Short mmCIF file of C-alpha atoms and ligand atoms in Angstrom, two decimals:
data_model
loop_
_atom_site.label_atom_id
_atom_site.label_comp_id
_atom_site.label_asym_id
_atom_site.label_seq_id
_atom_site.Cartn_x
_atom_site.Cartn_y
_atom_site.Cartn_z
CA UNK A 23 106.46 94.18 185.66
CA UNK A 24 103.59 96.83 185.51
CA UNK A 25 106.97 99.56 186.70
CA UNK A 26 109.13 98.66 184.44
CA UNK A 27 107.36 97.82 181.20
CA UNK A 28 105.37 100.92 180.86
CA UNK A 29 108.74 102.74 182.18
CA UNK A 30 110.66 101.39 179.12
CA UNK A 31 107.88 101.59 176.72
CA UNK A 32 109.40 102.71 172.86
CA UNK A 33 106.30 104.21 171.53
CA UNK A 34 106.28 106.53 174.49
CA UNK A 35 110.31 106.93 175.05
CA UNK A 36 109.72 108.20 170.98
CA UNK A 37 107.03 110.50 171.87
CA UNK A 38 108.63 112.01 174.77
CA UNK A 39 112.09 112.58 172.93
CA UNK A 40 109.66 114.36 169.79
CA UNK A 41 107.98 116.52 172.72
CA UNK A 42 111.24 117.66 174.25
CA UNK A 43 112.30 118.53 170.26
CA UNK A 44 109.34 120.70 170.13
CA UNK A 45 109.75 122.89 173.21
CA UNK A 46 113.29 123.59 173.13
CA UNK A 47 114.40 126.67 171.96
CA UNK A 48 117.74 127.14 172.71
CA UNK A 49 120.98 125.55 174.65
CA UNK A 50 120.26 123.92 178.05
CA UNK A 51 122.61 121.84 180.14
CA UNK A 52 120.79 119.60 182.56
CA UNK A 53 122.71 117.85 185.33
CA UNK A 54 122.01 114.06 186.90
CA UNK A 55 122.88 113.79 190.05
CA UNK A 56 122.61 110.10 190.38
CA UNK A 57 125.25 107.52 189.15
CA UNK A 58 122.56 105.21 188.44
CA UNK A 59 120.47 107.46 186.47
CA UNK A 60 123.79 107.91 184.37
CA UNK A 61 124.15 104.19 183.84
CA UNK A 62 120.65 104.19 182.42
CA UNK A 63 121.04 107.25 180.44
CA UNK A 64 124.47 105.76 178.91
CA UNK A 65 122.91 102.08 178.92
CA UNK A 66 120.02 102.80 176.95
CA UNK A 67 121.57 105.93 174.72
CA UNK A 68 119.20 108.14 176.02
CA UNK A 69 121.31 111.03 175.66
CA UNK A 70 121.98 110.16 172.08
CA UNK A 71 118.32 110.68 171.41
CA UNK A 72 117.80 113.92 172.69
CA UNK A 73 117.72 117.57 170.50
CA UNK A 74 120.71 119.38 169.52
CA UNK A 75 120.31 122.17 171.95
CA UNK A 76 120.05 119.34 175.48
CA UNK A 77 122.95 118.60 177.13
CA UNK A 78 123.26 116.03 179.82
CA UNK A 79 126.08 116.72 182.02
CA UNK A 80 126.85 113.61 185.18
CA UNK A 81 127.15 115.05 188.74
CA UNK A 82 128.31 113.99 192.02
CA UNK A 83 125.87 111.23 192.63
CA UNK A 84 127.79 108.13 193.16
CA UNK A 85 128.91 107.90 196.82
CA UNK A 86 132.26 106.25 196.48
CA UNK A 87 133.00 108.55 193.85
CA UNK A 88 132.58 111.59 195.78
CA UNK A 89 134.85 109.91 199.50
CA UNK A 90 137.67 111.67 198.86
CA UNK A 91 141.61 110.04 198.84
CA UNK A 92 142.46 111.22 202.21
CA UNK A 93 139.44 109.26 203.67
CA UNK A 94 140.44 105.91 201.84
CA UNK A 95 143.54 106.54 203.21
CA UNK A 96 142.63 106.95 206.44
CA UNK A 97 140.38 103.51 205.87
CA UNK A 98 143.57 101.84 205.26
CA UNK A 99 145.34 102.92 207.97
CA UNK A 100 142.27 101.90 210.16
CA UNK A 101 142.49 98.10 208.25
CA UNK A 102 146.02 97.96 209.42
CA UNK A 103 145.96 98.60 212.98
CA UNK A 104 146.45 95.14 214.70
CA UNK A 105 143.37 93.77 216.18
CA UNK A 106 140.98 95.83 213.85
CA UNK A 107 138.67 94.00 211.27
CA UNK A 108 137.55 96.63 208.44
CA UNK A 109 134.42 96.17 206.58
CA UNK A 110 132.68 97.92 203.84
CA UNK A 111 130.90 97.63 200.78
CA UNK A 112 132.75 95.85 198.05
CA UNK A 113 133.59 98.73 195.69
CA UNK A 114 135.16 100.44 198.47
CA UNK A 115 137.99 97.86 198.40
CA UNK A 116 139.55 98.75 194.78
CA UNK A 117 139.22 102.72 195.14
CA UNK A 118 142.65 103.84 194.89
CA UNK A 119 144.26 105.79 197.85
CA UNK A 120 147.57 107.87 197.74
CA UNK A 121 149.73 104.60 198.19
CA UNK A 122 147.69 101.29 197.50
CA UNK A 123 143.85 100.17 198.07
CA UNK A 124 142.12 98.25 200.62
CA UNK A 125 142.16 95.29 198.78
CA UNK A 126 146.09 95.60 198.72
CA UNK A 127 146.00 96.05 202.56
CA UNK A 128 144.47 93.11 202.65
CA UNK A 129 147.27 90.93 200.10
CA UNK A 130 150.02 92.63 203.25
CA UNK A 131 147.69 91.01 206.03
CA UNK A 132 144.89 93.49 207.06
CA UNK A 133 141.92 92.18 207.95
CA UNK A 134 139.40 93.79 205.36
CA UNK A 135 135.86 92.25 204.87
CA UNK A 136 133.11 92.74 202.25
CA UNK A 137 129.46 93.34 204.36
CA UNK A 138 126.23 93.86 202.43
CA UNK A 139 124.76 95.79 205.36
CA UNK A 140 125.53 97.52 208.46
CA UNK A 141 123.64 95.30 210.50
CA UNK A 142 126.05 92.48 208.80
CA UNK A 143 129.07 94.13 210.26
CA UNK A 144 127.55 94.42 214.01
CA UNK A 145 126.65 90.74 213.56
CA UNK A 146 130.46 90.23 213.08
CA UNK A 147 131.41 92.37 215.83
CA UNK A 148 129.43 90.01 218.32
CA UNK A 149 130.56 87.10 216.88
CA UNK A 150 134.17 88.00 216.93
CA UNK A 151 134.41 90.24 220.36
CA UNK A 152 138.20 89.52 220.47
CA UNK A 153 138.30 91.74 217.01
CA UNK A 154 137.62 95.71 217.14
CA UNK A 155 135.30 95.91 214.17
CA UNK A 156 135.29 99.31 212.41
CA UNK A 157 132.22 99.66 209.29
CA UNK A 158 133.61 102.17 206.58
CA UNK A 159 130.16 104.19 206.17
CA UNK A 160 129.51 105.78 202.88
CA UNK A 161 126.59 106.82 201.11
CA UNK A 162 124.21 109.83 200.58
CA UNK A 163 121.03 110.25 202.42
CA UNK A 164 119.41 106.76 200.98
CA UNK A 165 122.37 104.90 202.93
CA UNK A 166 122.64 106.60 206.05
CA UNK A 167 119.43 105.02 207.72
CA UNK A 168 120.99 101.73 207.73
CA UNK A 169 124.35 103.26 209.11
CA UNK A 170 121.94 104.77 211.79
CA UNK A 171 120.26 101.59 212.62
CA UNK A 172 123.61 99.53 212.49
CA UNK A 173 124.88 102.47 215.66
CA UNK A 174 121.49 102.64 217.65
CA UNK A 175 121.33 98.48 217.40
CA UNK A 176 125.00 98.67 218.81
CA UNK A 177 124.37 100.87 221.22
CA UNK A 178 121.11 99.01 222.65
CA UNK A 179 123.17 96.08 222.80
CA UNK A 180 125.83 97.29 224.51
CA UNK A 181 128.48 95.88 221.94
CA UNK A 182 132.06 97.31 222.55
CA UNK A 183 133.90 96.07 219.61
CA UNK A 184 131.94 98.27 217.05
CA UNK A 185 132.26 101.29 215.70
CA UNK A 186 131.54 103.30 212.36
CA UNK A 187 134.26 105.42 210.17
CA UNK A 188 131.27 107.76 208.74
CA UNK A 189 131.88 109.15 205.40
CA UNK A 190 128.38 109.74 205.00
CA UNK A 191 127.22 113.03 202.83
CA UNK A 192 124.51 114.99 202.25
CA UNK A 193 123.32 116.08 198.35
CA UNK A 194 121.71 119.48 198.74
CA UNK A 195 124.93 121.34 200.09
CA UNK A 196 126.51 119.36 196.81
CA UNK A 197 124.44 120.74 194.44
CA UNK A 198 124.91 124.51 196.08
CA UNK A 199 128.68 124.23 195.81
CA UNK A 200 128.13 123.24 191.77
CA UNK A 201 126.03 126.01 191.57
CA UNK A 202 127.93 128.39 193.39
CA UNK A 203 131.43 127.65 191.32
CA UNK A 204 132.44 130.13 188.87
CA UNK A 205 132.48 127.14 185.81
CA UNK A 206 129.37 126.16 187.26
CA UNK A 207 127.57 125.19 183.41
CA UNK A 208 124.28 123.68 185.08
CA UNK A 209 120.93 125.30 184.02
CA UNK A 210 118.65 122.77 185.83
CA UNK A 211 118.92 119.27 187.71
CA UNK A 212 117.28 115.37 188.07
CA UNK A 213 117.78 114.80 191.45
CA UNK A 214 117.62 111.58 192.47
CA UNK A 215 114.52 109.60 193.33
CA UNK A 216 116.07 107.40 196.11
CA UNK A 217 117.17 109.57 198.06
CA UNK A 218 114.44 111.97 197.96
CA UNK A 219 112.15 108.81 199.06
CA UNK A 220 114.14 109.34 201.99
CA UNK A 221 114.74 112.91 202.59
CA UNK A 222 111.70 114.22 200.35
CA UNK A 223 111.73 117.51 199.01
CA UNK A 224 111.77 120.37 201.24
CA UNK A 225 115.51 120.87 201.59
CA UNK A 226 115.61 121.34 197.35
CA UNK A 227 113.19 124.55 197.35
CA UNK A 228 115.98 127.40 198.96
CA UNK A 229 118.15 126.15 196.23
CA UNK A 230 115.41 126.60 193.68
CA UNK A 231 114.77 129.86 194.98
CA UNK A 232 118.49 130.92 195.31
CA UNK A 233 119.74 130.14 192.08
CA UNK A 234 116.83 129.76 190.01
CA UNK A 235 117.25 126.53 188.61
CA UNK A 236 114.61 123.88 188.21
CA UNK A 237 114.82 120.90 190.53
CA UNK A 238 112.74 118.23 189.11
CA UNK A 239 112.81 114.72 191.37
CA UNK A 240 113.34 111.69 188.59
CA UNK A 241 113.18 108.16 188.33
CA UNK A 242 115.82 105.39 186.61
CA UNK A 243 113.89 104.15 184.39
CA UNK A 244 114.14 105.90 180.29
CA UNK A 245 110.95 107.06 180.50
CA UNK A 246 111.71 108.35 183.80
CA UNK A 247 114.64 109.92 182.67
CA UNK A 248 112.93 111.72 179.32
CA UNK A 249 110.11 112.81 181.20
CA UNK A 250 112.13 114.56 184.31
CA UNK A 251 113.86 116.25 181.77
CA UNK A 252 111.40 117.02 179.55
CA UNK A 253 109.77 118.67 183.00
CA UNK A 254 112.96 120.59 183.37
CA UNK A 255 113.49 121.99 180.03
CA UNK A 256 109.78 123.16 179.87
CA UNK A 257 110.22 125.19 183.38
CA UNK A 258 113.84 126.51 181.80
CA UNK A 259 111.85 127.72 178.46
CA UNK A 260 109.00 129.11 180.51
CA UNK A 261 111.78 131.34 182.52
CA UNK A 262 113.43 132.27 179.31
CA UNK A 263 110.50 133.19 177.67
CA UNK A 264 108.09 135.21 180.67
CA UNK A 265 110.60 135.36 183.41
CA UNK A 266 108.05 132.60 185.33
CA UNK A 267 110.10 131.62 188.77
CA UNK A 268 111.43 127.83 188.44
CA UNK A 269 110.39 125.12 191.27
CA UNK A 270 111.00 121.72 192.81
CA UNK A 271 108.85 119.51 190.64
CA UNK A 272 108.39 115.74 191.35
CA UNK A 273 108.36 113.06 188.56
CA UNK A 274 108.60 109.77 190.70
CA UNK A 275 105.80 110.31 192.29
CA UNK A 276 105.25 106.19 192.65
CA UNK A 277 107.89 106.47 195.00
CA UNK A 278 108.82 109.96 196.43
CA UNK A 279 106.46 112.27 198.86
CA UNK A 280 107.15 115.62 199.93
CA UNK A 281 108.05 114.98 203.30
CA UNK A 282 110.15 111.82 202.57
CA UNK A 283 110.23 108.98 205.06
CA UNK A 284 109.65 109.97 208.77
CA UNK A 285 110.80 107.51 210.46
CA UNK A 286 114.15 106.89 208.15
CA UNK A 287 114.82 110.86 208.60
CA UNK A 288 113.86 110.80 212.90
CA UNK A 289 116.37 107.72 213.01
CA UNK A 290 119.07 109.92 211.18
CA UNK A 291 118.84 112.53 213.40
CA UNK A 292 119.05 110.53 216.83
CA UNK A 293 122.70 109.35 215.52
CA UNK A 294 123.81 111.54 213.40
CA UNK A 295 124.54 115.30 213.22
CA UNK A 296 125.68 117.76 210.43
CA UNK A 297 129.17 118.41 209.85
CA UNK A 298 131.60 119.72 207.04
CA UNK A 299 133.03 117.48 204.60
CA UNK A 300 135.54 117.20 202.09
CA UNK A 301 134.65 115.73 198.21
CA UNK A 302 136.13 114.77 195.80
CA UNK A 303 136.31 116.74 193.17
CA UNK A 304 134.52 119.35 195.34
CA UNK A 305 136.36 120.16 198.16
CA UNK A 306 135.17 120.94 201.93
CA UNK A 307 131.67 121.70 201.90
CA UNK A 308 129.64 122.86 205.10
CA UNK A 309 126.89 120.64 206.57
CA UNK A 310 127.23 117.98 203.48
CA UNK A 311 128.24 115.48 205.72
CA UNK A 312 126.93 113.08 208.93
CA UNK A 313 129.15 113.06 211.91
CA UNK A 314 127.77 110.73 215.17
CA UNK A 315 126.10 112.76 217.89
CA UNK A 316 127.89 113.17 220.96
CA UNK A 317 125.86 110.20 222.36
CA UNK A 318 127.51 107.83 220.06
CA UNK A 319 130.68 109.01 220.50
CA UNK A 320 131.78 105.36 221.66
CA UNK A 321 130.83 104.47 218.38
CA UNK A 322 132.76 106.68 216.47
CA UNK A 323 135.75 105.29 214.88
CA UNK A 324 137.65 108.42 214.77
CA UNK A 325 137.48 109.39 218.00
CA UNK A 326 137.96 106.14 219.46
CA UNK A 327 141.31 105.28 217.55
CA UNK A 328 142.06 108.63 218.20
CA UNK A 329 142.73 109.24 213.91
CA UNK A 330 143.92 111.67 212.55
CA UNK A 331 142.76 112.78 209.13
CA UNK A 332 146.00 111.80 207.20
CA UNK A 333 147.22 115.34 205.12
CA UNK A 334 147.56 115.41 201.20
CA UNK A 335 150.75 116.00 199.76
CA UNK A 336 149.73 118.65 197.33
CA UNK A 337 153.12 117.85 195.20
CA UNK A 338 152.52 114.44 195.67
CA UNK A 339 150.75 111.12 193.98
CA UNK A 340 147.59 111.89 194.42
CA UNK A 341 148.22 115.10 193.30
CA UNK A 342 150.47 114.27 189.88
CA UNK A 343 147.41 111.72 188.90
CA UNK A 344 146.33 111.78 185.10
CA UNK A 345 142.56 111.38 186.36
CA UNK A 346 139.98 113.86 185.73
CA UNK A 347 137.12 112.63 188.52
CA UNK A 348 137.21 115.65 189.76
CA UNK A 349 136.26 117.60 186.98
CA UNK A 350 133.63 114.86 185.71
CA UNK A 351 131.97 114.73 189.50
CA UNK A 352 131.42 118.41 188.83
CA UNK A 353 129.91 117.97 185.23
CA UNK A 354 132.83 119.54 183.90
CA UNK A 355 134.01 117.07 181.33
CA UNK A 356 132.82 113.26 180.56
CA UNK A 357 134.64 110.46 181.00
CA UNK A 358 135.26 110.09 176.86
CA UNK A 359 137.58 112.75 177.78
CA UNK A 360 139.54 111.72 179.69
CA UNK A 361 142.82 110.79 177.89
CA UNK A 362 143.20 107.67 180.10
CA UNK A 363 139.96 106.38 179.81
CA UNK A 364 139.75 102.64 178.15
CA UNK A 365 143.90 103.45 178.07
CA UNK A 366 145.66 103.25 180.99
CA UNK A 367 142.05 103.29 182.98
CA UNK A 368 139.62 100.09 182.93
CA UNK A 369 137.45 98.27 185.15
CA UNK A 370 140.67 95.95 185.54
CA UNK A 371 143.10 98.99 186.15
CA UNK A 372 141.22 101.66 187.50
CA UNK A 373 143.13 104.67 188.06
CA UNK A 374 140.15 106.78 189.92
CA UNK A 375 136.68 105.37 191.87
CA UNK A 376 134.67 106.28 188.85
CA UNK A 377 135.93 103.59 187.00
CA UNK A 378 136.26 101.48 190.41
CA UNK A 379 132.31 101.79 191.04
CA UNK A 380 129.31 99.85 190.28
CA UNK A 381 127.31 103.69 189.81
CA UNK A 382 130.71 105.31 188.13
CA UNK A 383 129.91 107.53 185.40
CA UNK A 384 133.68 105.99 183.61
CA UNK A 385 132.17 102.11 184.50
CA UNK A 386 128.84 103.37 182.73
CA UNK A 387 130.80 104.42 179.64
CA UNK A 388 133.56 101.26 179.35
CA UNK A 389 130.57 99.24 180.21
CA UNK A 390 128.06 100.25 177.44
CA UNK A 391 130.44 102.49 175.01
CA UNK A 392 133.81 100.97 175.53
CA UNK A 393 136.49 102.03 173.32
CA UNK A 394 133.90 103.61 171.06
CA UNK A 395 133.71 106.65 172.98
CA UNK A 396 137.19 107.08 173.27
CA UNK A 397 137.78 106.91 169.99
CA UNK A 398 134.57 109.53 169.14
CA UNK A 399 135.91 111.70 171.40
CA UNK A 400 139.19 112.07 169.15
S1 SF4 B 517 138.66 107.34 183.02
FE1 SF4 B 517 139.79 106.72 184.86
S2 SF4 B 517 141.44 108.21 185.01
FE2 SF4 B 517 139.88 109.10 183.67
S3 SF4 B 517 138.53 110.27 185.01
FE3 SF4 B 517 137.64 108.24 184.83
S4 SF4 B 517 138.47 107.14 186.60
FE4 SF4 B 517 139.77 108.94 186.33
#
């Protein structure tokens, strides 16, 4: 309990919130990159709490969020192929692609499976060799070890019915395409903690430097949450006020060190490489995303179906869809609104993945606002 007790303490959430009162001066936006940092800033009203001149804006930090349509598409395609057993994580299956879902691929007969792990889905692959299992990879930097481990366990074993569709991304190139977009309204960020335990937090100072916003590594917890920010505001005032250069500062230091984990980031990099990817919301970003190494290339979905990435219709579905995910990934709007949201949009009929996932910023709202911020937002 001693982590979480302290973490969600009142008498210190209320001193935190008075201290942030006191040193802010003037209008700052702050970003959080991490879906579940928005579910406990929406959960526990944190942003609610905070002064006038704070804003909290949600970013790009839920990973089947950010897996853009053509890639669910192409996941569906995959599930259909005769002979091929898709698995992925469970939110995957209700994301909506240009046509239908995986879960509707798997009402016409596709063989689509819910795994918990990697490792689950190369279990499956040896205990069903007559099936070609493919594992629909996503995640950001605190999921790719396992997809890593899943490949180089394959490999070792010489297992010829597995292989990975990698939609694996990378945050830092992210956070320089918010930065570097003209309606780009971010003055400072909480990255997130996870994933920094992973990657540490080296590859945040050039963006510090670049752009001059504060980076400050944060926590999930409220007090977490008030404190990152209340680190971020103070090094935004301080630049205001004597021009002082910002910096990478780390609040979650019970879990995060600068250099990360070793031996999850030396794993990464004997399977994976850097490529470009597309987001959603974002669009193609260079070296965001984890392609397999040449050395893995048997394990690569992609190249061993021989896939194509299926093309958008820019006139088309996808394209005439009422949701907004794009514009609330980037921090742009919030899901309130969003004139579909706890309309036409629910957990029950969700119209784009950030009402579909567990670490959506639209879940976070219908879950613990509901209707109430629809109607506030009117
Ligand atoms: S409420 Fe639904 S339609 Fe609107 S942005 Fe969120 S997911 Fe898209």
């Amino acid at each position: 309990m001693k982590y979480l007790a302290e973490f969600r303490d009142p008498e210190r959430v209320r001193h935190s919130v008075a201290e942030l009162a006191r040193v802010t001066t003037q209008q700052w936006t702050v970003m959080e990159i991490c879906g579940g940092q928005t579910h406990a800033i929406v959960r526990y009203g944190l942003d609610q709490l905070l002064p006038q001149g704070i804003e909290l804006v949600h970013g790009p930090g839920c990973p089947v969020c950010v897996t853009p349509i053509e890639e669910i598409d192409q996941a569906i395609a995959v599930a259909l192929l005769p002979g091929v057993t898709l698995c992925s994580f469970g939110d995957m299956l209700r994301v909506p692609g240009t046509d239908t879902d995986l879960l509707q691929a798997r009402a016409q007969g596709a063989d689509v499976r819910v795994v918990y792990s990697p490792l689950d889905a190369v279990e499956l692959a040896l205990a069903e060799p007559e099936r070609d299992v493919v594992f629909f990879a996503v995640g950001f930097e605190t999921t790719t070890p396992a997809s890593a481990a899943a490949a180089l366990r394959a490999k070792q074993l010489g297992i010829a019915n597995f292989s990975l569709l990698s939609s694996h991304v990378r945050v830092p190139p992210a956070m320089s395409a918010i930065l570097s977009s003209d309606e780009c309204r971010v003055d400072g960020f909480l990255a997130a903690g996870h994933v920094c335990s992973v990657m540490g937090s080296a590859e945040y100072e050039p963006l510090c430097d670049r752009y001059q916003v504060p980076i400050v590594i944060t926590g999930f917890e409220p007090l977490d949450i008030l404190q990152g920010l209340l680190a971020c505001v103070k090094q935004l005032e301080a630049r205001a006020a004597t021009g002082a250069a910002v910096h990478v500062e780390n609040q979650y230091t019970r879990a995060v060190r600068e250099s990360g984990n070793v031996h999850a980031q030396a794993l990464v990099n004997e399977v994976f490489e850097r490529a470009p990817r597309n987001w959603r919301g974002l669009g193609s970003i260079e070296q965001s995303g984890f392609e397999l190494r040449e050395g893995y290339a048997q394990l690569d979905a992609r190249r061993r179906l021989q896939l194509e990435m299926p093309s958008l219709d820019p006139q088309g579905k996808a394209a005439a869809s009422p949701c907004i995910a794009g514009r609330v990934l980037r921090g742009l709007e919030k899901p309130a609104d969003c004139p579909c949201f706890a309309r036409e949009c629910t957990p029950e009929t969700p119209l784009g993945a950030p009402m579909v996932s567990s670490e959506g910023a639209c879940a976070a709202y219908f879950q613990h606002r509901g209707r109430s911020s629809q109607e506030a937002a009117r």
